[in-house]
Amino acid sequence: MIVHDAAIMPALDVPEWARASHFTDIESPGVEYAFLRACRGESTPFTPVWLMRQAGRYLPEYRRIRERLSFLDLCRDSQTAAEVTVGTVRKLGVDAAIIFADILLPLLPMGLGLEFAKGEGPHVERPIRGIADVERLPNVSVAETLAFVGETIALTKAELRGVAPVIGFAGAPFTVASYAIEGGSSRNFTETKKLMYREPRVWHGLMAYITELTSAYLRMQIEAGADAVQLFDSWVGCLSPGDYVDYVLPYTQQVIASLRSSVPVIYFGTMTAGLLDVIRMTGADVVGVDWRIDLDEARDRLGENVAIQGNFDPVKLFAEPAEIRKGAREILARMEGRPGHIFNLGHGVLPGTPVDGVLALIDAVHAYDRR
Ligand code: CP3
């Protein structure tokens, strides 16, 4: 096993015997993962970095596995899913592992029918359009139906002990609801907003249901060993601040509150520059932002009590390594060495991204001298 020293932060004087046992457990005194310290706004010797969608189609190893397993079968095969995550973390040298799963998996126990057609993205067979569809939603235990995600976490964590902490995740209620209603990806979220504005009772019924399910799903992941969790609210930037407060905020707050600060919670969305004042109210420990806002401005708007994650443009990974390194340094310089920054992209790694670009980025973050 290759121990990735850069991910571990030695503090105090830790004797050799302590290092050799489970020396990076959060419980053990003195030594901690830089990623987890940054989540709590504590100082770290370097800026920790991981990338959303770090395991995916841009990697030849991943494409080879997908030749024999469909995407959903891969998610359900905990052993192989864990191997995908672990292999990626070792190859990239990132400071955190995100488990291999998808924000749309809860649509399976919801009984909506979910498919990933080749090259076309997700498709929901029975989208939600009215009160009857909400009333039909089953009373299910996600901890049981999605138990394979917990197994993936346990296997990943066992493999990466001493190498990197493990991030569990779920879609945030708004973004999951948008897929359940639209039936797939969307540009204007017309069906979602029609339901929200025209049938608020149906909207709130659906959001309450998804909130319960998401809370239980994340609690199961934390019990399985997740060191932190991320809520993906990828498309929430389509809302006005007022609508976010009226139709979404109470549910986001409820999911985060249900976790009772057991592990750090990262809340991520794109195009949220106009929403940061209301996102402050979610209770998240870390807020992820995209490249459409400068990191120092986002930081000032969010205040000192939350850490920040981001915000390199994933399309810039197609640039020459020198340009990538320059872009990384610009973002890091905006933090002026202040703690509470986790370096990431502003959205996921895209298919076709050059692996060398990804490696250049991670290297540039680790090499940056903050003095
Ligand atoms: O490496 C990781 O980040 C962990 C795994 C992960 C996946 N999806 C695997 C995946 C994570 C964290 C996600 C989150 C996710 N899924 C989001 C939020 C982040 C974002 O990009 O906004 C969303 C919106 C989804 C829904 C989803 N899943 C879509 C729209 C698609 C199809 C489009 C696409 O990018 O392929 C997926 C499929 C998906 N999820 C793939 C992977 C690796 C590709 C599947 C394949 O063809 O092999």
PDB file of C-alpha atoms and ligand atoms in Angstrom, residues 50-57 62 66 71 74-75 85 98-104 116 119-122 169 175 179 185 232-235 268 270 347-349 351, ligand 1:
ATOM      1  CA  TRP A  50      -9.903  16.623  -4.368  1.00  0.00           C
ATOM      2  CA  LEU A  51     -12.024  16.845  -7.512  1.00  0.00           C
ATOM      3  CA  MET A  52     -15.713  16.295  -8.040  1.00  0.00           C
ATOM      4  CA  ARG A  53     -16.168  13.400 -10.474  1.00  0.00           C
ATOM      5  CA  GLN A  54     -12.520  12.483  -9.975  1.00  0.00           C
ATOM      6  CA  ALA A  55     -13.389   8.885 -10.899  1.00  0.00           C
ATOM      7  CA  GLY A  56     -15.094   8.887 -14.267  1.00  0.00           C
ATOM      8  CA  ARG A  57     -15.005   8.525 -18.002  1.00  0.00           C
ATOM      9  CA  TYR A  62     -12.718   3.498 -15.524  1.00  0.00           C
ATOM     10  CA  ARG A  66     -17.470   0.079 -17.801  1.00  0.00           C
ATOM     11  CA  PHE A  71     -23.149   2.218 -14.678  1.00  0.00           C
ATOM     12  CA  LEU A  74     -21.077  -0.807 -11.104  1.00  0.00           C
ATOM     13  CA  CYS A  75     -22.719   1.289  -8.363  1.00  0.00           C
ATOM     14  CA  THR A  85     -12.425   5.108  -5.910  1.00  0.00           C
ATOM     15  CA  ILE A  98     -15.474  10.422  -2.757  1.00  0.00           C
ATOM     16  CA  ILE A  99     -17.316   7.130  -2.887  1.00  0.00           C
ATOM     17  CA  PHE A 100     -18.456   5.826  -6.225  1.00  0.00           C
ATOM     18  CA  ALA A 101     -22.257   6.168  -6.446  1.00  0.00           C
ATOM     19  CA  ASP A 102     -24.722   8.686  -7.918  1.00  0.00           C
ATOM     20  CA  ILE A 103     -27.086  11.333  -6.580  1.00  0.00           C
ATOM     21  CA  LEU A 104     -29.922   9.663  -8.490  1.00  0.00           C
ATOM     22  CA  PHE A 116     -28.601   5.650 -17.771  1.00  0.00           C
ATOM     23  CA  GLY A 119     -24.325   8.915 -23.986  1.00  0.00           C
ATOM     24  CA  GLU A 120     -27.696  10.413 -23.087  1.00  0.00           C
ATOM     25  CA  GLY A 121     -27.516  10.762 -19.333  1.00  0.00           C
ATOM     26  CA  PRO A 122     -30.186   9.757 -16.819  1.00  0.00           C
ATOM     27  CA  PHE A 169     -22.740  12.121  -0.608  1.00  0.00           C
ATOM     28  CA  THR A 175     -31.720  18.858  -7.223  1.00  0.00           C
ATOM     29  CA  TYR A 179     -34.696  15.023 -11.712  1.00  0.00           C
ATOM     30  CA  SER A 185     -31.494  16.657 -17.218  1.00  0.00           C
ATOM     31  CA  PHE A 232     -24.905  18.166  -4.300  1.00  0.00           C
ATOM     32  CA  ASP A 233     -27.380  20.927  -5.129  1.00  0.00           C
ATOM     33  CA  SER A 234     -25.920  21.233  -8.606  1.00  0.00           C
ATOM     34  CA  TRP A 235     -28.816  23.089 -10.236  1.00  0.00           C
ATOM     35  CA  PHE A 268     -22.273  22.471  -3.256  1.00  0.00           C
ATOM     36  CA  THR A 270     -23.327  25.941  -9.338  1.00  0.00           C
ATOM     37  CA  HIS A 347     -18.070  21.467 -11.127  1.00  0.00           C
ATOM     38  CA  GLY A 348     -17.174  17.879 -12.029  1.00  0.00           C
ATOM     39  CA  VAL A 349     -14.325  16.656 -14.252  1.00  0.00           C
ATOM     40  CA  PRO A 351     -15.351  13.312 -20.060  1.00  0.00           C
TER      41      PRO A 351
HETATM   42  O1  CP3 B   1     -16.022  10.745  -8.689  1.00  0.00           O
HETATM   43  C1  CP3 B   1     -17.061  11.159  -8.150  1.00  0.00           C
HETATM   44  O2  CP3 B   1     -17.297  12.376  -8.019  1.00  0.00           O
HETATM   45  C2  CP3 B   1     -17.996  10.150  -7.492  1.00  0.00           C
HETATM   46  C3  CP3 B   1     -19.082   9.663  -8.216  1.00  0.00           C
HETATM   47  C4  CP3 B   1     -20.224  10.560  -8.703  1.00  0.00           C
HETATM   48  C5  CP3 B   1     -20.953  10.272  -9.882  1.00  0.00           C
HETATM   49  N1  CP3 B   1     -21.983  11.140  -9.977  1.00  0.00           N
HETATM   50  C6  CP3 B   1     -20.635   9.169 -10.805  1.00  0.00           C
HETATM   51  C7  CP3 B   1     -21.176   9.217 -12.178  1.00  0.00           C
HETATM   52  C8  CP3 B   1     -20.831  11.686  -8.126  1.00  0.00           C
HETATM   53  C9  CP3 B   1     -20.422  12.437  -6.885  1.00  0.00           C
HETATM   54  C10 CP3 B   1     -21.955  12.037  -8.945  1.00  0.00           C
HETATM   55  C11 CP3 B   1     -22.876  13.141  -8.624  1.00  0.00           C
HETATM   56  C12 CP3 B   1     -23.902  13.507  -9.591  1.00  0.00           C
HETATM   57  N2  CP3 B   1     -24.645  12.696 -10.396  1.00  0.00           N
HETATM   58  C13 CP3 B   1     -24.368  14.824  -9.783  1.00  0.00           C
HETATM   59  C14 CP3 B   1     -23.888  16.010  -9.024  1.00  0.00           C
HETATM   60  C15 CP3 B   1     -22.647  16.569  -9.577  1.00  0.00           C
HETATM   61  C16 CP3 B   1     -22.835  17.256 -10.895  1.00  0.00           C
HETATM   62  O3  CP3 B   1     -22.180  16.831 -11.845  1.00  0.00           O
HETATM   63  O4  CP3 B   1     -23.587  18.226 -10.940  1.00  0.00           O
HETATM   64  C17 CP3 B   1     -25.376  14.783 -10.765  1.00  0.00           C
HETATM   65  C18 CP3 B   1     -26.160  15.961 -11.306  1.00  0.00           C
HETATM   66  C19 CP3 B   1     -25.544  13.431 -11.141  1.00  0.00           C
HETATM   67  C20 CP3 B   1     -26.524  12.879 -12.103  1.00  0.00           C
HETATM   68  C21 CP3 B   1     -25.873  12.237 -13.252  1.00  0.00           C
HETATM   69  N3  CP3 B   1     -25.162  11.065 -13.170  1.00  0.00           N
HETATM   70  C22 CP3 B   1     -25.883  12.665 -14.594  1.00  0.00           C
HETATM   71  C23 CP3 B   1     -26.549  13.925 -15.117  1.00  0.00           C
HETATM   72  C24 CP3 B   1     -25.166  11.710 -15.324  1.00  0.00           C
HETATM   73  C25 CP3 B   1     -24.973  11.641 -16.820  1.00  0.00           C
HETATM   74  C26 CP3 B   1     -24.107  12.708 -17.340  1.00  0.00           C
HETATM   75  C27 CP3 B   1     -22.654  12.389 -17.123  1.00  0.00           C
HETATM   76  O5  CP3 B   1     -21.903  13.272 -16.702  1.00  0.00           O
HETATM   77  O6  CP3 B   1     -22.270  11.259 -17.410  1.00  0.00           O
HETATM   78  C28 CP3 B   1     -24.672  10.739 -14.403  1.00  0.00           C
HETATM   79  C29 CP3 B   1     -23.841   9.535 -14.702  1.00  0.00           C
HETATM   80  C30 CP3 B   1     -22.589   9.369 -13.913  1.00  0.00           C
HETATM   81  N4  CP3 B   1     -22.458   9.530 -12.563  1.00  0.00           N
HETATM   82  C31 CP3 B   1     -21.335   8.925 -14.428  1.00  0.00           C
HETATM   83  C32 CP3 B   1     -20.454   8.814 -13.347  1.00  0.00           C
HETATM   84  C33 CP3 B   1     -19.034   8.341 -13.359  1.00  0.00           C
HETATM   85  C34 CP3 B   1     -21.053   8.558 -15.865  1.00  0.00           C
HETATM   86  C35 CP3 B   1     -21.588   7.203 -16.097  1.00  0.00           C
HETATM   87  C36 CP3 B   1     -20.908   6.503 -17.232  1.00  0.00           C
HETATM   88  O7  CP3 B   1     -21.321   6.708 -18.386  1.00  0.00           O
HETATM   89  O8  CP3 B   1     -19.984   5.712 -16.956  1.00  0.00           O
END
